[in-house]
Amino acid sequence: KKEMTQQYIYEFISWNPVFNNQLTQDVTYYPVYERMIRTYVITFLDGNNEVFDVQEVAYGQSPNHPEGTPTKQEDKQYYYEFRMWETTTVKVYQDLTINAIFYRHLQKYQVTFVDEYNNVLNSQMVEYGNGATEPDASIIPNKPSTHEYVYVFSGWDLPFSYITEDITVKTI
């Protein structure tokens, strides 16, 4: 057995000279090996650290760009857009793991302002952690007075200064 190197694997083929069943003199036999370029495993991981692609690449060569687009699971605060692989131009001299790199974007949530009858007064898309802009007072309807009561707009039923989900805010 001949030990492999970083670059080559050796496979036994035969003995030299060929074995002779009738020996008439001392003979020294030498092993004959086929030398093959060694390959390494390149593993591409998506944004969730799951295997996206696996390639066998010959020593000193570069991996190919994987087919398709990797993803990363969005969360309440962010969604992700694939940007690039860490590298695909590297020369391979060992097993290697290559990670996907992503742009990170704040999620956007809808804030809907409604009157007491659920008529939409204003709707806005707001990035996670930001506040919505209070609608202009001119679009807030007046509630007609009755014989018993006079109604005055006093505010909103929910805070909207730090948005983390879709919400509907109603007049009070």
CSV table of N, CA, C and O in Angstrom, one decimal, residues 40-157:
chain,number,residue,atom,x,y,z
A,40,TYR,N,-11.7,16.4,-3.4
A,40,TYR,CA,-12.1,16.9,-2.1
A,40,TYR,C,-13.6,17.2,-2.2
A,40,TYR,O,-14.1,17.6,-3.3
A,41,VAL,N,-14.2,17.2,-1.1
A,41,VAL,CA,-15.7,17.4,-1.0
A,41,VAL,C,-15.9,18.9,-0.6
A,41,VAL,O,-15.3,19.4,0.4
A,42,ILE,N,-16.6,19.6,-1.4
A,42,ILE,CA,-16.9,21.0,-1.2
A,42,ILE,C,-18.4,21.1,-0.9
A,42,ILE,O,-19.3,20.6,-1.7
A,43,THR,N,-18.8,21.6,0.3
A,43,THR,CA,-20.2,21.6,0.8
A,43,THR,C,-20.6,23.1,0.8
A,43,THR,O,-19.9,23.9,1.5
A,44,PHE,N,-21.7,23.4,0.1
A,44,PHE,CA,-22.3,24.7,0.2
A,44,PHE,C,-23.4,24.7,1.1
A,44,PHE,O,-24.3,23.8,1.0
A,45,LEU,N,-23.5,25.7,2.1
A,45,LEU,CA,-24.5,25.8,3.0
A,45,LEU,C,-25.4,27.0,2.7
A,45,LEU,O,-24.9,28.1,2.4
A,46,ASP,N,-26.7,26.8,2.9
A,46,ASP,CA,-27.6,28.0,2.7
A,46,ASP,C,-27.6,28.8,4.0
A,46,ASP,O,-26.8,28.6,4.9
A,47,GLY,N,-28.5,29.8,4.1
A,47,GLY,CA,-28.5,30.7,5.2
A,47,GLY,C,-29.0,30.1,6.5
A,47,GLY,O,-28.9,30.7,7.6
A,48,ASN,N,-29.6,28.9,6.4
A,48,ASN,CA,-30.0,28.1,7.6
A,48,ASN,C,-29.1,27.0,8.0
A,48,ASN,O,-29.4,26.2,8.8
A,49,ASN,N,-27.9,27.1,7.5
A,49,ASN,CA,-26.8,26.1,7.7
A,49,ASN,C,-27.2,24.7,7.3
A,49,ASN,O,-26.8,23.7,7.9
A,50,GLU,N,-28.1,24.6,6.3
A,50,GLU,CA,-28.5,23.3,5.7
A,50,GLU,C,-27.7,23.1,4.4
A,50,GLU,O,-27.4,24.1,3.7
A,51,VAL,N,-27.4,21.9,4.0
A,51,VAL,CA,-26.6,21.6,2.8
A,51,VAL,C,-27.5,22.0,1.6
A,51,VAL,O,-28.6,21.6,1.4
A,52,PHE,N,-26.9,22.9,0.8
A,52,PHE,CA,-27.5,23.4,-0.5
A,52,PHE,C,-27.0,22.6,-1.7
A,52,PHE,O,-27.7,22.3,-2.6
A,53,ASP,N,-25.6,22.3,-1.7
A,53,ASP,CA,-25.0,21.6,-2.8
A,53,ASP,C,-23.7,20.9,-2.3
A,53,ASP,O,-23.1,21.4,-1.3
A,54,VAL,N,-23.4,19.8,-2.9
A,54,VAL,CA,-22.1,19.1,-2.5
A,54,VAL,C,-21.4,18.8,-3.9
A,54,VAL,O,-22.1,18.3,-4.8
A,55,GLN,N,-20.1,19.2,-4.0
A,55,GLN,CA,-19.4,18.9,-5.2
A,55,GLN,C,-18.1,18.2,-4.8
A,55,GLN,O,-17.5,18.5,-3.8
A,56,GLU,N,-17.7,17.3,-5.7
A,56,GLU,CA,-16.3,16.7,-5.6
A,56,GLU,C,-15.4,17.5,-6.6
A,56,GLU,O,-15.7,17.6,-7.8
A,57,VAL,N,-14.4,18.0,-6.1
A,57,VAL,CA,-13.5,18.9,-6.9
A,57,VAL,C,-12.1,18.3,-6.8
A,57,VAL,O,-11.6,18.0,-5.7
A,58,ALA,N,-11.4,18.3,-8.0
A,58,ALA,CA,-10.1,17.7,-8.1
A,58,ALA,C,-9.1,18.7,-7.4
A,58,ALA,O,-9.3,19.9,-7.4
A,59,TYR,N,-8.0,18.2,-6.8
A,59,TYR,CA,-7.0,19.0,-6.2
A,59,TYR,C,-6.5,20.1,-7.1
A,59,TYR,O,-6.3,19.9,-8.3
A,60,GLY,N,-6.5,21.3,-6.6
A,60,GLY,CA,-6.0,22.5,-7.3
A,60,GLY,C,-7.0,23.1,-8.2
A,60,GLY,O,-6.8,24.2,-8.8
A,61,GLN,N,-8.2,22.6,-8.3
A,61,GLN,CA,-9.3,23.1,-9.2
A,61,GLN,C,-10.2,24.0,-8.3
A,61,GLN,O,-10.2,23.9,-7.1
A,62,SER,N,-11.1,24.7,-9.0
A,62,SER,CA,-12.1,25.5,-8.3
A,62,SER,C,-13.5,24.9,-8.4
A,62,SER,O,-13.8,24.3,-9.4
A,63,PRO,N,-14.4,25.1,-7.4
A,63,PRO,CA,-15.7,24.5,-7.5
A,63,PRO,C,-16.6,25.4,-8.4
A,63,PRO,O,-16.2,26.5,-8.8
A,64,ASN,N,-17.7,24.8,-8.9
A,64,ASN,CA,-18.6,25.5,-9.8
A,64,ASN,C,-19.6,26.2,-8.9
A,64,ASN,O,-19.9,25.8,-7.8
A,65,HIS,N,-20.2,27.3,-9.5
A,65,HIS,CA,-21.3,27.9,-8.8
A,65,HIS,C,-22.5,26.9,-8.7
A,65,HIS,O,-22.8,26.3,-9.7
A,66,PRO,N,-23.1,26.8,-7.5
A,66,PRO,CA,-24.2,25.8,-7.4
A,66,PRO,C,-25.4,26.4,-8.2
A,66,PRO,O,-25.6,27.6,-8.4
A,67,GLU,N,-26.2,25.5,-8.7
A,67,GLU,CA,-27.4,25.8,-9.4
A,67,GLU,C,-28.5,26.3,-8.4
A,67,GLU,O,-28.6,25.7,-7.3
A,68,GLY,N,-29.3,27.2,-8.8
A,68,GLY,CA,-30.4,27.7,-7.9
A,68,GLY,C,-29.9,28.8,-7.0
A,68,GLY,O,-28.8,29.3,-7.0
A,69,THR,N,-30.9,29.3,-6.2
A,69,THR,CA,-30.6,30.4,-5.3
A,69,THR,C,-30.9,29.9,-3.8
A,69,THR,O,-32.0,29.5,-3.5
A,70,PRO,N,-29.9,30.0,-3.0
A,70,PRO,CA,-30.1,29.6,-1.6
A,70,PRO,C,-31.0,30.6,-0.8
A,70,PRO,O,-31.2,31.8,-1.3
A,71,THR,N,-31.6,30.2,0.2
A,71,THR,CA,-32.5,31.0,1.0
A,71,THR,C,-32.1,31.0,2.5
A,71,THR,O,-31.3,30.2,2.9
A,72,LYS,N,-32.6,32.0,3.2
A,72,LYS,CA,-32.4,32.1,4.7
A,72,LYS,C,-33.8,32.4,5.2
A,72,LYS,O,-34.5,33.3,4.8
A,73,GLN,N,-34.2,31.7,6.3
A,73,GLN,CA,-35.5,31.8,6.9
A,73,GLN,C,-35.7,33.2,7.5
A,73,GLN,O,-34.8,33.7,8.2
A,74,GLU,N,-36.7,33.9,7.1
A,74,GLU,CA,-37.0,35.2,7.6
A,74,GLU,C,-37.5,35.1,9.1
A,74,GLU,O,-37.9,34.0,9.5
A,75,ASP,N,-37.4,36.2,9.8
A,75,ASP,CA,-38.0,36.2,11.1
A,75,ASP,C,-38.9,37.4,11.3
A,75,ASP,O,-39.1,38.1,10.3
A,76,LYS,N,-39.3,37.7,12.4
A,76,LYS,CA,-40.2,38.8,12.6
A,76,LYS,C,-39.6,40.2,12.3
A,76,LYS,O,-40.3,41.1,11.8
A,77,GLN,N,-38.3,40.3,12.5
A,77,GLN,CA,-37.6,41.5,12.3
A,77,GLN,C,-37.0,41.7,10.9
A,77,GLN,O,-37.0,42.8,10.4
A,78,TYR,N,-36.5,40.6,10.4
A,78,TYR,CA,-35.7,40.7,9.1
A,78,TYR,C,-36.2,39.7,8.1
A,78,TYR,O,-36.7,38.6,8.4
A,79,TYR,N,-36.0,40.0,6.8
A,79,TYR,CA,-36.1,39.1,5.7
A,79,TYR,C,-34.7,39.2,5.0
A,79,TYR,O,-34.0,40.2,5.1
A,80,TYR,N,-34.4,38.1,4.3
A,80,TYR,CA,-33.0,38.0,3.7
A,80,TYR,C,-33.1,37.8,2.2
A,80,TYR,O,-34.0,37.1,1.7
A,81,GLU,N,-32.1,38.4,1.5
A,81,GLU,CA,-32.0,38.3,0.1
A,81,GLU,C,-30.6,37.8,-0.2
A,81,GLU,O,-29.6,38.4,0.2
A,82,PHE,N,-30.5,36.7,-1.0
A,82,PHE,CA,-29.2,36.1,-1.3
A,82,PHE,C,-28.3,37.1,-2.0
A,82,PHE,O,-28.7,37.8,-3.0
A,83,ARG,N,-27.0,37.2,-1.6
A,83,ARG,CA,-26.1,38.2,-2.2
A,83,ARG,C,-25.0,37.4,-3.0
A,83,ARG,O,-24.8,37.7,-4.2
A,84,MET,N,-24.3,36.5,-2.4
A,84,MET,CA,-23.3,35.7,-3.1
A,84,MET,C,-22.8,34.6,-2.2
A,84,MET,O,-23.2,34.5,-1.0
A,85,TRP,N,-21.9,33.7,-2.8
A,85,TRP,CA,-21.3,32.7,-2.0
A,85,TRP,C,-20.0,33.3,-1.4
A,85,TRP,O,-19.4,34.2,-2.0
A,86,GLU,N,-19.5,32.8,-0.3
A,86,GLU,CA,-18.3,33.4,0.3
A,86,GLU,C,-17.2,33.3,-0.7
A,86,GLU,O,-16.4,34.3,-0.8
A,87,THR,N,-17.1,32.3,-1.4
A,87,THR,CA,-16.0,32.2,-2.5
A,87,THR,C,-16.4,31.0,-3.4
A,87,THR,O,-17.0,30.1,-3.0
A,88,THR,N,-16.0,31.2,-4.6
A,88,THR,CA,-16.1,30.0,-5.6
A,88,THR,C,-14.8,30.1,-6.4
A,88,THR,O,-14.6,29.3,-7.3
A,89,THR,N,-13.9,31.0,-6.2
A,89,THR,CA,-12.7,31.2,-7.0
A,89,THR,C,-11.5,30.5,-6.3
A,89,THR,O,-10.4,30.6,-6.8
A,90,VAL,N,-11.7,30.0,-5.1
A,90,VAL,CA,-10.7,29.4,-4.3
A,90,VAL,C,-10.2,28.1,-5.0
A,90,VAL,O,-10.9,27.4,-5.6
A,91,LYS,N,-8.9,27.8,-4.9
A,91,LYS,CA,-8.3,26.6,-5.4
A,91,LYS,C,-8.4,25.6,-4.3
A,91,LYS,O,-8.2,25.9,-3.1
A,92,VAL,N,-8.9,24.4,-4.6
A,92,VAL,CA,-9.2,23.4,-3.6
A,92,VAL,C,-8.0,22.5,-3.2
A,92,VAL,O,-7.3,21.9,-4.1
A,93,TYR,N,-7.6,22.5,-1.9
A,93,TYR,CA,-6.5,21.7,-1.5
A,93,TYR,C,-6.9,20.8,-0.2
A,93,TYR,O,-6.1,20.2,0.4
A,94,GLN,N,-8.2,20.9,0.1
A,94,GLN,CA,-8.8,20.1,1.2
A,94,GLN,C,-10.3,20.2,1.2
A,94,GLN,O,-10.8,21.0,0.4
A,95,ASP,N,-11.0,19.4,2.0
A,95,ASP,CA,-12.4,19.5,2.1
A,95,ASP,C,-12.8,20.9,2.6
A,95,ASP,O,-12.0,21.5,3.3
A,96,LEU,N,-13.9,21.5,2.1
A,96,LEU,CA,-14.2,22.9,2.4
A,96,LEU,C,-15.7,23.1,2.5
A,96,LEU,O,-16.4,22.4,1.8
A,97,THR,N,-16.1,24.0,3.4
A,97,THR,CA,-17.5,24.4,3.5
A,97,THR,C,-17.5,25.9,3.1
A,97,THR,O,-16.8,26.7,3.6
A,98,ILE,N,-18.5,26.2,2.2
A,98,ILE,CA,-18.7,27.5,1.7
A,98,ILE,C,-20.1,28.0,2.1
A,98,ILE,O,-21.1,27.3,1.8
A,99,ASN,N,-20.2,29.1,2.7
A,99,ASN,CA,-21.5,29.6,3.2
A,99,ASN,C,-22.1,30.6,2.2
A,99,ASN,O,-21.3,31.4,1.5
A,100,ALA,N,-23.4,30.7,2.2
A,100,ALA,CA,-24.1,31.7,1.4
A,100,ALA,C,-24.1,33.0,2.3
A,100,ALA,O,-24.2,33.0,3.5
A,101,ILE,N,-24.0,34.2,1.6
A,101,ILE,CA,-24.0,35.5,2.2
A,101,ILE,C,-25.3,36.2,1.8
A,101,ILE,O,-25.6,36.1,0.6
A,102,PHE,N,-26.0,36.9,2.7
A,102,PHE,CA,-27.3,37.5,2.4
A,102,PHE,C,-27.3,39.0,2.8
A,102,PHE,O,-26.6,39.4,3.7
A,103,TYR,N,-28.1,39.7,2.1
A,103,TYR,CA,-28.5,41.1,2.5
A,103,TYR,C,-29.5,40.9,3.5
A,103,TYR,O,-30.4,40.0,3.4
A,104,ARG,N,-29.6,41.8,4.5
A,104,ARG,CA,-30.6,41.7,5.6
A,104,ARG,C,-31.4,43.0,5.5
A,104,ARG,O,-30.9,44.1,5.4
A,105,HIS,N,-32.8,42.8,5.4
A,105,HIS,CA,-33.7,43.9,5.3
A,105,HIS,C,-34.7,43.8,6.4
A,105,HIS,O,-35.2,42.8,6.8
A,106,LEU,N,-35.1,45.0,6.9
A,106,LEU,CA,-36.1,45.1,7.9
A,106,LEU,C,-37.4,44.7,7.3
A,106,LEU,O,-37.8,45.1,6.2
A,107,GLN,N,-38.2,43.9,8.1
A,107,GLN,CA,-39.6,43.6,7.6
A,107,GLN,C,-40.4,44.8,7.6
A,107,GLN,O,-40.1,45.8,8.4
A,108,LYS,N,-41.4,44.9,6.8
A,108,LYS,CA,-42.4,46.0,6.8
A,108,LYS,C,-43.7,45.4,7.2
A,108,LYS,O,-44.2,44.4,6.8
A,109,TYR,N,-44.4,46.2,8.1
A,109,TYR,CA,-45.7,45.9,8.6
A,109,TYR,C,-46.7,47.0,8.2
A,109,TYR,O,-46.4,48.1,8.2
A,110,GLN,N,-48.0,46.5,8.0
A,110,GLN,CA,-49.0,47.5,7.7
A,110,GLN,C,-49.7,48.0,9.0
A,110,GLN,O,-50.1,47.2,9.8
A,111,VAL,N,-49.8,49.3,9.0
A,111,VAL,CA,-50.5,50.0,10.1
A,111,VAL,C,-51.7,50.7,9.5
A,111,VAL,O,-51.5,51.5,8.6
A,112,THR,N,-52.9,50.3,9.9
A,112,THR,CA,-54.1,50.8,9.3
A,112,THR,C,-54.9,51.6,10.4
A,112,THR,O,-55.1,51.1,11.5
A,113,PHE,N,-55.2,52.8,10.1
A,113,PHE,CA,-55.9,53.7,11.0
A,113,PHE,C,-57.4,53.7,10.5
A,113,PHE,O,-57.7,53.9,9.3
A,114,VAL,N,-58.3,53.4,11.5
A,114,VAL,CA,-59.7,53.3,11.1
A,114,VAL,C,-60.6,54.1,12.1
A,114,VAL,O,-60.1,54.4,13.3
A,115,ASP,N,-61.8,54.5,11.7
A,115,ASP,CA,-62.7,55.2,12.6
A,115,ASP,C,-63.4,54.1,13.4
A,115,ASP,O,-63.2,52.9,13.2
A,116,GLU,N,-64.4,54.5,14.2
A,116,GLU,CA,-65.1,53.6,15.1
A,116,GLU,C,-65.9,52.6,14.3
A,116,GLU,O,-66.4,51.6,14.9
A,117,TYR,N,-66.2,52.9,13.0
A,117,TYR,CA,-67.0,52.0,12.2
A,117,TYR,C,-66.1,51.1,11.3
A,117,TYR,O,-66.6,50.5,10.3
A,118,ASN,N,-64.8,51.2,11.5
A,118,ASN,CA,-63.8,50.4,10.8
A,118,ASN,C,-63.6,50.9,9.3
A,118,ASN,O,-63.2,50.2,8.5
A,119,ASN,N,-64.0,52.2,9.1
A,119,ASN,CA,-63.7,52.8,7.8
A,119,ASN,C,-62.3,53.2,7.8
A,119,ASN,O,-61.8,53.8,8.7
A,120,VAL,N,-61.5,52.8,6.8
A,120,VAL,CA,-60.1,53.1,6.7
A,120,VAL,C,-59.9,54.6,6.5
A,120,VAL,O,-60.4,55.2,5.5
A,121,LEU,N,-59.1,55.2,7.4
A,121,LEU,CA,-58.7,56.6,7.3
A,121,LEU,C,-57.3,56.7,6.6
A,121,LEU,O,-57.1,57.7,5.9
A,122,ASN,N,-56.4,55.8,6.9
A,122,ASN,CA,-55.1,55.9,6.4
A,122,ASN,C,-54.4,54.5,6.6
A,122,ASN,O,-54.7,53.8,7.6
A,123,SER,N,-53.5,54.2,5.7
A,123,SER,CA,-52.8,52.9,5.8
A,123,SER,C,-51.3,53.2,5.4
A,123,SER,O,-51.1,53.9,4.5
A,124,GLN,N,-50.4,52.6,6.2
A,124,GLN,CA,-49.0,52.8,6.0
A,124,GLN,C,-48.2,51.5,6.1
A,124,GLN,O,-48.6,50.7,6.9
A,125,MET,N,-47.1,51.4,5.4
A,125,MET,CA,-46.2,50.3,5.6
A,125,MET,C,-45.0,50.9,6.4
A,125,MET,O,-44.4,51.9,6.0
A,126,VAL,N,-44.7,50.2,7.5
A,126,VAL,CA,-43.7,50.7,8.4
A,126,VAL,C,-42.7,49.6,8.7
A,126,VAL,O,-43.1,48.5,9.0
A,127,GLU,N,-41.4,50.0,8.6
A,127,GLU,CA,-40.3,49.0,8.9
A,127,GLU,C,-40.4,48.7,10.4
A,127,GLU,O,-40.6,49.5,11.3
A,128,TYR,N,-40.0,47.4,10.7
A,128,TYR,CA,-39.9,46.9,12.0
A,128,TYR,C,-39.2,47.8,12.9
A,128,TYR,O,-38.1,48.3,12.6
A,129,GLY,N,-39.8,48.1,14.1
A,129,GLY,CA,-39.1,48.9,15.1
A,129,GLY,C,-39.3,50.4,14.9
A,129,GLY,O,-39.0,51.2,15.8
A,130,ASN,N,-39.9,50.8,13.8
A,130,ASN,CA,-40.2,52.3,13.6
A,130,ASN,C,-41.6,52.6,14.0
A,130,ASN,O,-42.4,51.7,14.2
A,131,GLY,N,-41.9,53.8,14.0
A,131,GLY,CA,-43.3,54.2,14.3
A,131,GLY,C,-44.0,54.7,13.1
A,131,GLY,O,-43.4,55.2,12.1
A,132,ALA,N,-45.3,54.5,13.2
A,132,ALA,CA,-46.2,55.0,12.1
A,132,ALA,C,-46.4,56.5,12.3
A,132,ALA,O,-46.2,57.1,13.4
A,133,THR,N,-46.8,57.2,11.2
A,133,THR,CA,-47.1,58.6,11.3
A,133,THR,C,-48.6,58.8,11.5
A,133,THR,O,-49.4,58.3,10.8
A,134,GLU,N,-48.9,59.6,12.5
A,134,GLU,CA,-50.3,59.8,12.9
A,134,GLU,C,-51.0,60.5,11.7
A,134,GLU,O,-50.4,61.5,11.1
A,135,PRO,N,-52.2,60.1,11.3
A,135,PRO,CA,-52.9,60.7,10.2
A,135,PRO,C,-53.2,62.2,10.5
A,135,PRO,O,-53.4,62.5,11.7
A,136,ASP,N,-53.3,63.0,9.5
A,136,ASP,CA,-53.6,64.4,9.6
A,136,ASP,C,-55.0,64.5,10.3
A,136,ASP,O,-55.9,63.7,9.9
A,137,ALA,N,-55.2,65.4,11.2
A,137,ALA,CA,-56.4,65.6,11.9
A,137,ALA,C,-57.6,65.9,11.0
A,137,ALA,O,-58.8,65.5,11.3
A,138,SER,N,-57.3,66.4,9.8
A,138,SER,CA,-58.4,66.8,8.9
A,138,SER,C,-59.2,65.5,8.4
A,138,SER,O,-60.3,65.6,7.9
A,139,ILE,N,-58.5,64.3,8.4
A,139,ILE,CA,-59.2,63.2,7.9
A,139,ILE,C,-60.0,62.4,9.0
A,139,ILE,O,-60.7,61.4,8.7
A,140,ILE,N,-59.8,62.8,10.3
A,140,ILE,CA,-60.5,62.1,11.4
A,140,ILE,C,-62.0,62.7,11.4
A,140,ILE,O,-62.2,63.9,11.6
A,141,PRO,N,-62.9,61.8,11.2
A,141,PRO,CA,-64.3,62.3,11.1
A,141,PRO,C,-64.8,62.8,12.5
A,141,PRO,O,-64.4,62.3,13.5
A,142,ASN,N,-65.7,63.7,12.5
A,142,ASN,CA,-66.4,64.2,13.7
A,142,ASN,C,-67.6,63.3,14.0
A,142,ASN,O,-68.3,62.9,13.0
A,143,LYS,N,-67.7,62.9,15.2
A,143,LYS,CA,-68.9,62.1,15.6
A,143,LYS,C,-70.0,63.1,16.0
A,143,LYS,O,-69.8,63.9,16.9
A,144,PRO,N,-71.1,63.0,15.4
A,144,PRO,CA,-72.2,63.9,15.7
A,144,PRO,C,-72.6,63.8,17.2
A,144,PRO,O,-72.6,62.8,17.8
A,145,SER,N,-73.0,65.0,17.7
A,145,SER,CA,-73.5,65.0,19.1
A,145,SER,C,-74.9,64.5,19.2
A,145,SER,O,-75.6,64.4,18.2
A,146,THR,N,-75.2,64.0,20.3
A,146,THR,CA,-76.6,63.6,20.6
A,146,THR,C,-77.2,64.6,21.6
A,146,THR,O,-76.5,65.5,22.1
A,147,HIS,N,-78.5,64.4,22.0
A,147,HIS,CA,-79.1,65.3,23.0
A,147,HIS,C,-78.4,65.1,24.3
A,147,HIS,O,-78.3,66.0,25.1
A,148,GLU,N,-77.8,64.0,24.5
A,148,GLU,CA,-77.1,63.7,25.8
A,148,GLU,C,-75.6,63.9,25.8
A,148,GLU,O,-75.1,64.3,26.8
A,149,TYR,N,-74.9,63.7,24.7
A,149,TYR,CA,-73.5,63.7,24.6
A,149,TYR,C,-72.9,64.6,23.5
A,149,TYR,O,-73.5,64.7,22.4
A,150,VAL,N,-71.7,65.1,23.8
A,150,VAL,CA,-70.9,65.8,22.7
A,150,VAL,C,-69.7,64.9,22.6
A,150,VAL,O,-69.0,64.6,23.6
A,151,TYR,N,-69.3,64.6,21.4
A,151,TYR,CA,-68.1,63.7,21.2
A,151,TYR,C,-67.0,64.5,20.7
A,151,TYR,O,-67.1,65.4,19.8
A,152,VAL,N,-65.8,64.2,21.2
A,152,VAL,CA,-64.5,64.9,20.8
A,152,VAL,C,-63.5,63.8,20.7
A,152,VAL,O,-63.4,62.9,21.5
A,153,PHE,N,-62.8,63.9,19.6
A,153,PHE,CA,-61.7,62.9,19.3
A,153,PHE,C,-60.6,63.0,20.4
A,153,PHE,O,-60.2,64.1,20.7
A,154,SER,N,-60.3,61.9,21.1
A,154,SER,CA,-59.4,61.9,22.2
A,154,SER,C,-58.1,61.1,22.0
A,154,SER,O,-57.2,61.1,22.8
A,155,GLY,N,-58.0,60.4,20.8
A,155,GLY,CA,-56.8,59.7,20.5
A,155,GLY,C,-57.0,58.3,19.8
A,155,GLY,O,-58.1,58.2,19.2
A,156,TRP,N,-56.1,57.4,20.0
A,156,TRP,CA,-56.1,56.1,19.3
A,156,TRP,C,-56.1,55.0,20.4
A,156,TRP,O,-55.6,55.2,21.5
A,157,ASP,N,-56.7,53.9,20.0
A,157,ASP,CA,-56.8,52.8,21.0
A,157,ASP,C,-55.5,52.0,21.2
A,157,ASP,O,-55.4,51.2,22.1
